[in-house]
Amino acid sequence: RCDSCLIALAYSRRMGKLLCSYCGTTVMTPSTCPACSGHRLRPVGDGTERIEEEVSRLFPGARIVRADKDTMRKPSQVTAGWKAIQDRQWDVLIGTQLVLRDYAVPLVGLVGVIHGDASLNLPDFRAAERSYHMLCGAVALALPAKDGGRVVIQSLLPSHHAIQAVVHQDESIFSTEELRHRTALGYPPAVQLIGLYVSGRDQGLVEKAASELADRIRASLVVSDQALPTGLSENAVLGPVPPPGPNIRGRHRRQILVKSTWRERGLRLVRQNLELVEDTYPRHAVKFDVDVDPVEMW
């Protein structure tokens, strides 16, 4: 794991090193496992580099273009990369969601999606929505079926409503089931969501500030006339919890989510308590951020 960000490092075949996707730190690949001291280590993931290697082995004469954050890091690489893609200087194009830009890639006869359900496991209530749109974008890269176009989606969850909606090309399958889930669990559009984020270099201070803020909001809910969804009175304030990547570039982070059915009252409740807590902690030591209707789960 990265010493600063505390997230798992990814192996870069191009560099032959381990890479932190948050802060860019690189370290040499260890010869033994730091946990068990085992020495039989080998990369097992299915990243774009490994897929490129497998395609090269299976189709040695094919022209292959890989489009990801490593091959399109610099402006010159971006320009050259998109020109090669649009001029069809390839037989096989391997890419991340980067290639799903509107009309950026010529239509092809075969589209394959590796681990098409991986993003469903992200800790975000919009995970299914984003997965559905990503898969729709991939399908749009293929020629129409009548012209020989074909799409293959690899999935361990083929019965999931996001995947079923894509397979049957029926958006109502996704929207009906997704709205049912969101309403039952109390997430937008059934309620309004307010994200509160606390960060700083002192982990103990950050945890204390986040806990104090969450406790104050909970206490205010008990005595206020805030209207909450049925069954959500005890869960209107979620957290504080470490977000994905709880320590980025040496800054510890904690996340609180507040659910409210009345927008203005919810905002006023958060604002009043946040002002009280902010005055308690030095600005340079603890930072408080508010995101109303958050698109990303920090």
PDB file of C-alpha atoms in Angstrom:
ATOM      1  CA  ARG A   1       0.000   0.000   0.000  1.00  0.00           C
ATOM      2  CA  CYS A   2       0.983   3.603  -0.557  1.00  0.00           C
ATOM      3  CA  ASP A   3       2.571   5.025   2.614  1.00  0.00           C
ATOM      4  CA  SER A   4       0.836   8.396   2.110  1.00  0.00           C
ATOM      5  CA  CYS A   5      -2.572   7.388   0.739  1.00  0.00           C
ATOM      6  CA  LEU A   6      -2.926   3.922   2.325  1.00  0.00           C
ATOM      7  CA  ILE A   7      -4.532   2.475  -0.811  1.00  0.00           C
ATOM      8  CA  ALA A   8      -3.419  -0.609  -2.709  1.00  0.00           C
ATOM      9  CA  LEU A   9      -0.720  -0.013  -5.308  1.00  0.00           C
ATOM     10  CA  ALA A  10      -1.228  -1.140  -8.908  1.00  0.00           C
ATOM     11  CA  TYR A  11       1.454  -2.886 -10.928  1.00  0.00           C
ATOM     12  CA  SER A  12       2.542  -1.017 -14.047  1.00  0.00           C
ATOM     13  CA  ARG A  13       3.980  -3.346 -16.657  1.00  0.00           C
ATOM     14  CA  ARG A  14       5.361  -0.400 -18.609  1.00  0.00           C
ATOM     15  CA  MET A  15       7.415   0.863 -15.671  1.00  0.00           C
ATOM     16  CA  GLY A  16       7.929  -2.488 -13.976  1.00  0.00           C
ATOM     17  CA  LYS A  17       6.961  -0.827 -10.678  1.00  0.00           C
ATOM     18  CA  LEU A  18       4.045  -0.428  -8.293  1.00  0.00           C
ATOM     19  CA  LEU A  19       2.092   2.814  -8.761  1.00  0.00           C
ATOM     20  CA  CYS A  20      -0.303   4.805  -6.546  1.00  0.00           C
ATOM     21  CA  SER A  21      -3.189   6.028  -8.685  1.00  0.00           C
ATOM     22  CA  TYR A  22      -3.893   8.934  -6.284  1.00  0.00           C
ATOM     23  CA  CYS A  23      -0.554  10.631  -5.643  1.00  0.00           C
ATOM     24  CA  GLY A  24       1.602   9.053  -8.376  1.00  0.00           C
ATOM     25  CA  THR A  25       4.171   7.546  -6.005  1.00  0.00           C
ATOM     26  CA  THR A  26       6.102   4.602  -7.466  1.00  0.00           C
ATOM     27  CA  VAL A  27       7.995   1.881  -5.612  1.00  0.00           C
ATOM     28  CA  MET A  28       9.995  -1.100  -6.740  1.00  0.00           C
ATOM     29  CA  THR A  29       8.068  -4.355  -6.980  1.00  0.00           C
ATOM     30  CA  PRO A  30       8.946  -6.436  -3.886  1.00  0.00           C
ATOM     31  CA  SER A  31      10.558  -9.837  -4.340  1.00  0.00           C
ATOM     32  CA  THR A  32       8.626 -11.206  -1.366  1.00  0.00           C
ATOM     33  CA  CYS A  33       5.150 -10.580   0.022  1.00  0.00           C
ATOM     34  CA  PRO A  34       5.286  -7.946   2.813  1.00  0.00           C
ATOM     35  CA  ALA A  35       2.503  -9.783   4.680  1.00  0.00           C
ATOM     36  CA  CYS A  36       3.553 -13.456   4.588  1.00  0.00           C
ATOM     37  CA  SER A  37       7.099 -13.284   3.146  1.00  0.00           C
ATOM     38  CA  GLY A  38       6.068 -15.593   0.311  1.00  0.00           C
ATOM     39  CA  HIS A  39       8.235 -15.350  -2.782  1.00  0.00           C
ATOM     40  CA  ARG A  40       5.912 -16.804  -5.440  1.00  0.00           C
ATOM     41  CA  LEU A  41       4.485 -13.511  -6.683  1.00  0.00           C
ATOM     42  CA  ARG A  42       2.910 -12.889 -10.077  1.00  0.00           C
ATOM     43  CA  PRO A  43       0.493 -10.277 -11.469  1.00  0.00           C
ATOM     44  CA  VAL A  44      -3.034 -11.645 -11.887  1.00  0.00           C
ATOM     45  CA  GLY A  45      -5.144  -8.597 -12.764  1.00  0.00           C
ATOM     46  CA  ASP A  46      -6.850  -7.783 -16.073  1.00  0.00           C
ATOM     47  CA  GLY A  47      -5.681  -4.230 -16.682  1.00  0.00           C
ATOM     48  CA  THR A  48      -5.239  -2.750 -20.140  1.00  0.00           C
ATOM     49  CA  GLU A  49      -1.532  -3.587 -20.191  1.00  0.00           C
ATOM     50  CA  ARG A  50      -2.159  -7.259 -19.544  1.00  0.00           C
ATOM     51  CA  ILE A  51      -4.998  -7.393 -22.074  1.00  0.00           C
ATOM     52  CA  GLU A  52      -2.685  -5.823 -24.646  1.00  0.00           C
ATOM     53  CA  GLU A  53      -0.104  -8.491 -23.902  1.00  0.00           C
ATOM     54  CA  GLU A  54      -2.651 -11.301 -24.329  1.00  0.00           C
ATOM     55  CA  VAL A  55      -4.050  -9.854 -27.571  1.00  0.00           C
ATOM     56  CA  SER A  56      -0.502  -9.544 -28.952  1.00  0.00           C
ATOM     57  CA  ARG A  57       0.101 -13.193 -28.116  1.00  0.00           C
ATOM     58  CA  LEU A  58      -3.155 -14.391 -29.681  1.00  0.00           C
ATOM     59  CA  PHE A  59      -2.990 -12.137 -32.759  1.00  0.00           C
ATOM     60  CA  PRO A  60       0.719 -11.466 -33.417  1.00  0.00           C
ATOM     61  CA  GLY A  61       0.067  -9.698 -36.719  1.00  0.00           C
ATOM     62  CA  ALA A  62      -2.634  -7.321 -35.461  1.00  0.00           C
ATOM     63  CA  ARG A  63      -2.105  -3.600 -35.112  1.00  0.00           C
ATOM     64  CA  ILE A  64      -2.979  -2.756 -31.511  1.00  0.00           C
ATOM     65  CA  VAL A  65      -3.683   0.655 -29.981  1.00  0.00           C
ATOM     66  CA  ARG A  66      -4.095   1.075 -26.223  1.00  0.00           C
ATOM     67  CA  ALA A  67      -5.921   4.143 -24.886  1.00  0.00           C
ATOM     68  CA  ASP A  68      -5.692   4.752 -21.146  1.00  0.00           C
ATOM     69  CA  LYS A  69      -4.269   7.290 -18.702  1.00  0.00           C
ATOM     70  CA  ASP A  70      -0.745   5.950 -19.220  1.00  0.00           C
ATOM     71  CA  THR A  71      -0.701   6.162 -23.019  1.00  0.00           C
ATOM     72  CA  MET A  72      -2.513   9.532 -23.045  1.00  0.00           C
ATOM     73  CA  ARG A  73      -0.815  11.285 -20.160  1.00  0.00           C
ATOM     74  CA  LYS A  74       0.777  14.198 -22.088  1.00  0.00           C
ATOM     75  CA  PRO A  75      -0.980  16.581 -24.506  1.00  0.00           C
ATOM     76  CA  SER A  76       1.175  15.319 -27.365  1.00  0.00           C
ATOM     77  CA  GLN A  77       0.192  11.738 -26.556  1.00  0.00           C
ATOM     78  CA  VAL A  78      -3.494  12.685 -26.456  1.00  0.00           C
ATOM     79  CA  THR A  79      -3.331  14.352 -29.873  1.00  0.00           C
ATOM     80  CA  ALA A  80      -1.397  11.502 -31.484  1.00  0.00           C
ATOM     81  CA  GLY A  81      -3.551   8.865 -29.785  1.00  0.00           C
ATOM     82  CA  TRP A  82      -6.887  10.264 -30.931  1.00  0.00           C
ATOM     83  CA  LYS A  83      -5.571  10.779 -34.451  1.00  0.00           C
ATOM     84  CA  ALA A  84      -4.491   7.128 -34.611  1.00  0.00           C
ATOM     85  CA  ILE A  85      -7.891   6.023 -33.297  1.00  0.00           C
ATOM     86  CA  GLN A  86      -9.977   8.179 -35.626  1.00  0.00           C
ATOM     87  CA  ASP A  87      -7.810   7.334 -38.657  1.00  0.00           C
ATOM     88  CA  ARG A  88      -8.357   3.661 -37.871  1.00  0.00           C
ATOM     89  CA  GLN A  89      -4.646   2.869 -37.593  1.00  0.00           C
ATOM     90  CA  TRP A  90      -5.484  -0.294 -35.641  1.00  0.00           C
ATOM     91  CA  ASP A  91      -7.089  -3.694 -35.854  1.00  0.00           C
ATOM     92  CA  VAL A  92      -7.714  -3.990 -32.105  1.00  0.00           C
ATOM     93  CA  LEU A  93      -8.426  -1.032 -29.831  1.00  0.00           C
ATOM     94  CA  ILE A  94      -7.987  -1.587 -26.084  1.00  0.00           C
ATOM     95  CA  GLY A  95      -9.211   1.184 -23.841  1.00  0.00           C
ATOM     96  CA  THR A  96     -10.816   2.313 -20.631  1.00  0.00           C
ATOM     97  CA  GLN A  97     -13.922   4.523 -20.486  1.00  0.00           C
ATOM     98  CA  LEU A  98     -11.717   7.083 -22.189  1.00  0.00           C
ATOM     99  CA  VAL A  99     -12.780   5.643 -25.547  1.00  0.00           C
ATOM    100  CA  LEU A 100     -16.497   6.091 -24.837  1.00  0.00           C
ATOM    101  CA  ARG A 101     -16.528   9.742 -25.873  1.00  0.00           C
ATOM    102  CA  ASP A 102     -19.348  10.571 -28.288  1.00  0.00           C
ATOM    103  CA  TYR A 103     -18.425   9.748 -31.887  1.00  0.00           C
ATOM    104  CA  ALA A 104     -14.703   9.576 -31.025  1.00  0.00           C
ATOM    105  CA  VAL A 105     -14.219   5.965 -32.172  1.00  0.00           C
ATOM    106  CA  PRO A 106     -15.308   4.586 -35.574  1.00  0.00           C
ATOM    107  CA  LEU A 107     -17.983   1.879 -35.323  1.00  0.00           C
ATOM    108  CA  VAL A 108     -16.586  -1.646 -35.102  1.00  0.00           C
ATOM    109  CA  GLY A 109     -17.835  -5.159 -35.740  1.00  0.00           C
ATOM    110  CA  LEU A 110     -17.058  -6.556 -32.293  1.00  0.00           C
ATOM    111  CA  VAL A 111     -17.029  -4.916 -28.850  1.00  0.00           C
ATOM    112  CA  GLY A 112     -15.901  -6.825 -25.767  1.00  0.00           C
ATOM    113  CA  VAL A 113     -16.335  -5.531 -22.217  1.00  0.00           C
ATOM    114  CA  ILE A 114     -13.975  -7.124 -19.685  1.00  0.00           C
ATOM    115  CA  HIS A 115     -15.481  -7.396 -16.173  1.00  0.00           C
ATOM    116  CA  GLY A 116     -18.502  -5.350 -17.182  1.00  0.00           C
ATOM    117  CA  ASP A 117     -19.939  -5.562 -13.670  1.00  0.00           C
ATOM    118  CA  ALA A 118     -16.827  -4.483 -11.726  1.00  0.00           C
ATOM    119  CA  SER A 119     -18.102  -0.936 -11.178  1.00  0.00           C
ATOM    120  CA  LEU A 120     -21.283  -2.295  -9.568  1.00  0.00           C
ATOM    121  CA  ASN A 121     -19.217  -3.017  -6.460  1.00  0.00           C
ATOM    122  CA  LEU A 122     -18.160   0.597  -5.893  1.00  0.00           C
ATOM    123  CA  PRO A 123     -19.361   2.149  -2.580  1.00  0.00           C
ATOM    124  CA  ASP A 124     -21.644   4.629  -4.331  1.00  0.00           C
ATOM    125  CA  PHE A 125     -25.433   4.582  -4.601  1.00  0.00           C
ATOM    126  CA  ARG A 126     -24.999   5.643  -8.245  1.00  0.00           C
ATOM    127  CA  ALA A 127     -22.826   2.616  -9.062  1.00  0.00           C
ATOM    128  CA  ALA A 128     -25.572   0.819 -10.999  1.00  0.00           C
ATOM    129  CA  GLU A 129     -26.519   3.996 -12.870  1.00  0.00           C
ATOM    130  CA  ARG A 130     -22.937   4.645 -13.918  1.00  0.00           C
ATOM    131  CA  SER A 131     -22.423   0.999 -14.901  1.00  0.00           C
ATOM    132  CA  TYR A 132     -25.556   1.082 -17.045  1.00  0.00           C
ATOM    133  CA  HIS A 133     -24.464   4.220 -18.910  1.00  0.00           C
ATOM    134  CA  MET A 134     -20.934   2.861 -19.353  1.00  0.00           C
ATOM    135  CA  LEU A 135     -22.267  -0.344 -20.890  1.00  0.00           C
ATOM    136  CA  CYS A 136     -24.641   1.618 -23.126  1.00  0.00           C
ATOM    137  CA  GLY A 137     -21.654   3.645 -24.314  1.00  0.00           C
ATOM    138  CA  ALA A 138     -19.739   0.465 -25.119  1.00  0.00           C
ATOM    139  CA  VAL A 139     -22.697  -1.010 -27.019  1.00  0.00           C
ATOM    140  CA  ALA A 140     -22.935   2.200 -29.070  1.00  0.00           C
ATOM    141  CA  LEU A 141     -19.435   1.524 -30.448  1.00  0.00           C
ATOM    142  CA  ALA A 142     -20.663  -1.569 -32.302  1.00  0.00           C
ATOM    143  CA  LEU A 143     -22.249  -1.661 -35.730  1.00  0.00           C
ATOM    144  CA  PRO A 144     -25.991  -2.418 -35.787  1.00  0.00           C
ATOM    145  CA  ALA A 145     -26.792  -6.123 -35.473  1.00  0.00           C
ATOM    146  CA  LYS A 146     -28.209  -6.182 -39.009  1.00  0.00           C
ATOM    147  CA  ASP A 147     -24.794  -5.087 -40.257  1.00  0.00           C
ATOM    148  CA  GLY A 148     -22.945  -7.781 -38.335  1.00  0.00           C
ATOM    149  CA  GLY A 149     -22.222  -5.882 -35.118  1.00  0.00           C
ATOM    150  CA  ARG A 150     -21.779  -7.942 -31.957  1.00  0.00           C
ATOM    151  CA  VAL A 151     -21.213  -7.109 -28.280  1.00  0.00           C
ATOM    152  CA  VAL A 152     -19.874  -9.512 -25.638  1.00  0.00           C
ATOM    153  CA  ILE A 153     -20.142  -8.500 -21.966  1.00  0.00           C
ATOM    154  CA  GLN A 154     -18.242 -10.501 -19.366  1.00  0.00           C
ATOM    155  CA  SER A 155     -20.149 -10.554 -16.062  1.00  0.00           C
ATOM    156  CA  LEU A 156     -20.466 -12.474 -12.818  1.00  0.00           C
ATOM    157  CA  LEU A 157     -23.856 -10.786 -12.238  1.00  0.00           C
ATOM    158  CA  PRO A 158     -25.744 -11.297 -15.508  1.00  0.00           C
ATOM    159  CA  SER A 159     -29.118 -11.060 -13.742  1.00  0.00           C
ATOM    160  CA  HIS A 160     -28.437  -7.545 -12.385  1.00  0.00           C
ATOM    161  CA  HIS A 161     -30.993  -5.046 -13.668  1.00  0.00           C
ATOM    162  CA  ALA A 162     -28.307  -2.755 -15.119  1.00  0.00           C
ATOM    163  CA  ILE A 163     -26.936  -5.556 -17.271  1.00  0.00           C
ATOM    164  CA  GLN A 164     -30.335  -6.983 -18.152  1.00  0.00           C
ATOM    165  CA  ALA A 165     -31.467  -3.553 -19.371  1.00  0.00           C
ATOM    166  CA  VAL A 166     -28.461  -3.381 -21.701  1.00  0.00           C
ATOM    167  CA  VAL A 167     -28.902  -6.947 -22.952  1.00  0.00           C
ATOM    168  CA  HIS A 168     -32.587  -6.383 -23.755  1.00  0.00           C
ATOM    169  CA  GLN A 169     -32.031  -2.760 -24.851  1.00  0.00           C
ATOM    170  CA  ASP A 170     -34.847  -1.673 -22.553  1.00  0.00           C
ATOM    171  CA  GLU A 171     -34.127   1.311 -20.302  1.00  0.00           C
ATOM    172  CA  SER A 172     -37.337   0.746 -18.338  1.00  0.00           C
ATOM    173  CA  ILE A 173     -35.882  -2.458 -16.873  1.00  0.00           C
ATOM    174  CA  PHE A 174     -33.123  -0.391 -15.299  1.00  0.00           C
ATOM    175  CA  SER A 175     -35.094   2.709 -14.280  1.00  0.00           C
ATOM    176  CA  THR A 176     -37.991   0.804 -12.666  1.00  0.00           C
ATOM    177  CA  GLU A 177     -35.775  -1.435 -10.525  1.00  0.00           C
ATOM    178  CA  GLU A 178     -33.279   1.324  -9.685  1.00  0.00           C
ATOM    179  CA  LEU A 179     -35.981   3.730  -8.497  1.00  0.00           C
ATOM    180  CA  ARG A 180     -37.421   0.963  -6.348  1.00  0.00           C
ATOM    181  CA  HIS A 181     -34.028   0.391  -4.704  1.00  0.00           C
ATOM    182  CA  ARG A 182     -33.360   4.101  -4.207  1.00  0.00           C
ATOM    183  CA  THR A 183     -36.746   4.673  -2.575  1.00  0.00           C
ATOM    184  CA  ALA A 184     -36.442   1.671  -0.257  1.00  0.00           C
ATOM    185  CA  LEU A 185     -32.953   2.676   0.904  1.00  0.00           C
ATOM    186  CA  GLY A 186     -33.608   6.408   1.048  1.00  0.00           C
ATOM    187  CA  TYR A 187     -31.337   7.803  -1.653  1.00  0.00           C
ATOM    188  CA  PRO A 188     -31.913  10.421  -4.383  1.00  0.00           C
ATOM    189  CA  PRO A 189     -34.292  11.136  -5.964  1.00  0.00           C
ATOM    190  CA  ALA A 190     -36.369   9.935  -2.986  1.00  0.00           C
ATOM    191  CA  VAL A 191     -34.427  12.227  -0.638  1.00  0.00           C
ATOM    192  CA  GLN A 192     -31.871  15.001  -0.880  1.00  0.00           C
ATOM    193  CA  LEU A 193     -28.316  14.087  -0.006  1.00  0.00           C
ATOM    194  CA  ILE A 194     -25.805  16.453   1.592  1.00  0.00           C
ATOM    195  CA  GLY A 195     -22.178  15.358   1.768  1.00  0.00           C
ATOM    196  CA  LEU A 196     -19.957  16.669   4.575  1.00  0.00           C
ATOM    197  CA  TYR A 197     -16.222  16.063   4.344  1.00  0.00           C
ATOM    198  CA  VAL A 198     -13.636  16.601   7.062  1.00  0.00           C
ATOM    199  CA  SER A 199      -9.909  16.452   6.322  1.00  0.00           C
ATOM    200  CA  GLY A 200      -6.564  17.273   7.904  1.00  0.00           C
ATOM    201  CA  ARG A 201      -3.101  15.922   8.635  1.00  0.00           C
ATOM    202  CA  ASP A 202      -3.842  14.950  12.242  1.00  0.00           C
ATOM    203  CA  GLN A 203      -5.919  11.761  12.111  1.00  0.00           C
ATOM    204  CA  GLY A 204      -7.115  12.029  15.709  1.00  0.00           C
ATOM    205  CA  LEU A 205      -8.233  15.626  15.247  1.00  0.00           C
ATOM    206  CA  VAL A 206     -10.047  14.800  12.004  1.00  0.00           C
ATOM    207  CA  GLU A 207     -11.895  11.879  13.614  1.00  0.00           C
ATOM    208  CA  LYS A 208     -12.851  14.003  16.618  1.00  0.00           C
ATOM    209  CA  ALA A 209     -14.134  16.877  14.464  1.00  0.00           C
ATOM    210  CA  ALA A 210     -16.110  14.554  12.172  1.00  0.00           C
ATOM    211  CA  SER A 211     -17.698  12.718  15.116  1.00  0.00           C
ATOM    212  CA  GLU A 212     -18.622  15.988  16.818  1.00  0.00           C
ATOM    213  CA  LEU A 213     -20.240  17.324  13.650  1.00  0.00           C
ATOM    214  CA  ALA A 214     -22.252  14.138  13.063  1.00  0.00           C
ATOM    215  CA  ASP A 215     -23.366  13.991  16.722  1.00  0.00           C
ATOM    216  CA  ARG A 216     -24.512  17.626  16.678  1.00  0.00           C
ATOM    217  CA  ILE A 217     -26.609  17.078  13.557  1.00  0.00           C
ATOM    218  CA  ARG A 218     -28.169  13.935  15.026  1.00  0.00           C
ATOM    219  CA  ALA A 219     -29.023  15.770  18.237  1.00  0.00           C
ATOM    220  CA  SER A 220     -30.572  18.624  16.260  1.00  0.00           C
ATOM    221  CA  LEU A 221     -32.764  16.184  14.357  1.00  0.00           C
ATOM    222  CA  VAL A 222     -34.282  14.941  17.585  1.00  0.00           C
ATOM    223  CA  VAL A 223     -35.517  18.386  18.635  1.00  0.00           C
ATOM    224  CA  SER A 224     -36.235  19.870  15.201  1.00  0.00           C
ATOM    225  CA  ASP A 225     -39.348  19.549  13.084  1.00  0.00           C
ATOM    226  CA  GLN A 226     -37.278  18.211  10.196  1.00  0.00           C
ATOM    227  CA  ALA A 227     -39.440  15.872   8.116  1.00  0.00           C
ATOM    228  CA  LEU A 228     -37.636  12.644   7.275  1.00  0.00           C
ATOM    229  CA  PRO A 229     -38.637   9.643   5.160  1.00  0.00           C
ATOM    230  CA  THR A 230     -40.523   6.910   6.960  1.00  0.00           C
ATOM    231  CA  GLY A 231     -38.077   4.514   8.580  1.00  0.00           C
ATOM    232  CA  LEU A 232     -35.078   6.835   8.129  1.00  0.00           C
ATOM    233  CA  SER A 233     -35.210   8.740  11.418  1.00  0.00           C
ATOM    234  CA  GLU A 234     -32.325   6.746  12.890  1.00  0.00           C
ATOM    235  CA  ASN A 235     -30.318   6.691   9.680  1.00  0.00           C
ATOM    236  CA  ALA A 236     -30.727  10.260   8.471  1.00  0.00           C
ATOM    237  CA  VAL A 237     -27.072  10.909   9.323  1.00  0.00           C
ATOM    238  CA  LEU A 238     -24.626   8.308   8.020  1.00  0.00           C
ATOM    239  CA  GLY A 239     -21.061   8.245   9.298  1.00  0.00           C
ATOM    240  CA  PRO A 240     -18.530   9.529   9.837  1.00  0.00           C
ATOM    241  CA  VAL A 241     -16.693   6.854   7.875  1.00  0.00           C
ATOM    242  CA  PRO A 242     -13.436   6.743   5.913  1.00  0.00           C
ATOM    243  CA  PRO A 243     -14.193   7.297   2.210  1.00  0.00           C
ATOM    244  CA  PRO A 244     -12.504   5.286  -0.554  1.00  0.00           C
ATOM    245  CA  GLY A 245      -8.908   6.415  -0.261  1.00  0.00           C
ATOM    246  CA  PRO A 246      -9.133   7.654   3.372  1.00  0.00           C
ATOM    247  CA  ASN A 247      -5.663   9.201   3.381  1.00  0.00           C
ATOM    248  CA  ILE A 248      -4.656  11.118   0.247  1.00  0.00           C
ATOM    249  CA  ARG A 249      -1.254  12.807   0.051  1.00  0.00           C
ATOM    250  CA  GLY A 250      -0.907  12.702   3.817  1.00  0.00           C
ATOM    251  CA  ARG A 251      -4.360  14.174   4.570  1.00  0.00           C
ATOM    252  CA  HIS A 252      -6.787  12.015   6.541  1.00  0.00           C
ATOM    253  CA  ARG A 253     -10.411  12.202   5.450  1.00  0.00           C
ATOM    254  CA  ARG A 254     -13.816  11.363   6.906  1.00  0.00           C
ATOM    255  CA  GLN A 255     -17.217  11.500   5.216  1.00  0.00           C
ATOM    256  CA  ILE A 256     -20.715  12.191   6.594  1.00  0.00           C
ATOM    257  CA  LEU A 257     -23.931  11.919   4.570  1.00  0.00           C
ATOM    258  CA  VAL A 258     -27.132  13.673   5.618  1.00  0.00           C
ATOM    259  CA  LYS A 259     -30.498  12.681   4.146  1.00  0.00           C
ATOM    260  CA  SER A 260     -33.391  15.156   4.029  1.00  0.00           C
ATOM    261  CA  THR A 261     -36.797  15.314   2.376  1.00  0.00           C
ATOM    262  CA  TRP A 262     -37.080  19.085   2.842  1.00  0.00           C
ATOM    263  CA  ARG A 263     -34.226  20.799   1.031  1.00  0.00           C
ATOM    264  CA  GLU A 264     -34.179  24.189   2.784  1.00  0.00           C
ATOM    265  CA  ARG A 265     -34.618  22.808   6.288  1.00  0.00           C
ATOM    266  CA  GLY A 266     -31.925  20.221   5.707  1.00  0.00           C
ATOM    267  CA  LEU A 267     -29.484  22.851   4.459  1.00  0.00           C
ATOM    268  CA  ARG A 268     -30.261  25.150   7.383  1.00  0.00           C
ATOM    269  CA  LEU A 269     -29.728  22.334   9.871  1.00  0.00           C
ATOM    270  CA  VAL A 270     -26.352  21.458   8.377  1.00  0.00           C
ATOM    271  CA  ARG A 271     -25.253  25.109   8.107  1.00  0.00           C
ATOM    272  CA  GLN A 272     -26.071  25.915  11.745  1.00  0.00           C
ATOM    273  CA  ASN A 273     -24.182  22.932  13.150  1.00  0.00           C
ATOM    274  CA  LEU A 274     -21.261  23.276  10.761  1.00  0.00           C
ATOM    275  CA  GLU A 275     -20.684  26.885  11.807  1.00  0.00           C
ATOM    276  CA  LEU A 276     -20.567  25.864  15.461  1.00  0.00           C
ATOM    277  CA  VAL A 277     -18.053  23.081  14.859  1.00  0.00           C
ATOM    278  CA  GLU A 278     -15.892  25.133  12.486  1.00  0.00           C
ATOM    279  CA  ASP A 279     -15.381  27.768  15.187  1.00  0.00           C
ATOM    280  CA  THR A 280     -13.984  25.079  17.494  1.00  0.00           C
ATOM    281  CA  TYR A 281     -11.110  23.938  15.271  1.00  0.00           C
ATOM    282  CA  PRO A 282      -8.255  25.943  13.692  1.00  0.00           C
ATOM    283  CA  ARG A 283      -8.811  26.413   9.968  1.00  0.00           C
ATOM    284  CA  HIS A 284      -5.270  25.313   9.105  1.00  0.00           C
ATOM    285  CA  ALA A 285      -5.674  22.057  11.076  1.00  0.00           C
ATOM    286  CA  VAL A 286      -9.113  20.822   9.979  1.00  0.00           C
ATOM    287  CA  LYS A 287     -10.930  21.564   6.737  1.00  0.00           C
ATOM    288  CA  PHE A 288     -14.693  21.186   6.322  1.00  0.00           C
ATOM    289  CA  ASP A 289     -16.263  20.803   2.863  1.00  0.00           C
ATOM    290  CA  VAL A 290     -19.958  20.633   1.953  1.00  0.00           C
ATOM    291  CA  ASP A 291     -21.350  19.120  -1.238  1.00  0.00           C
ATOM    292  CA  VAL A 292     -25.094  19.439  -1.797  1.00  0.00           C
ATOM    293  CA  ASP A 293     -26.452  16.746  -4.117  1.00  0.00           C
ATOM    294  CA  PRO A 294     -22.997  15.139  -4.419  1.00  0.00           C
ATOM    295  CA  VAL A 295     -22.191  13.531  -7.729  1.00  0.00           C
ATOM    296  CA  GLU A 296     -19.097  11.756  -6.429  1.00  0.00           C
ATOM    297  CA  MET A 297     -18.757   9.910  -3.147  1.00  0.00           C
ATOM    298  CA  TRP A 298     -15.419  11.520  -2.173  1.00  0.00           C
TER     299      TRP A 298
END
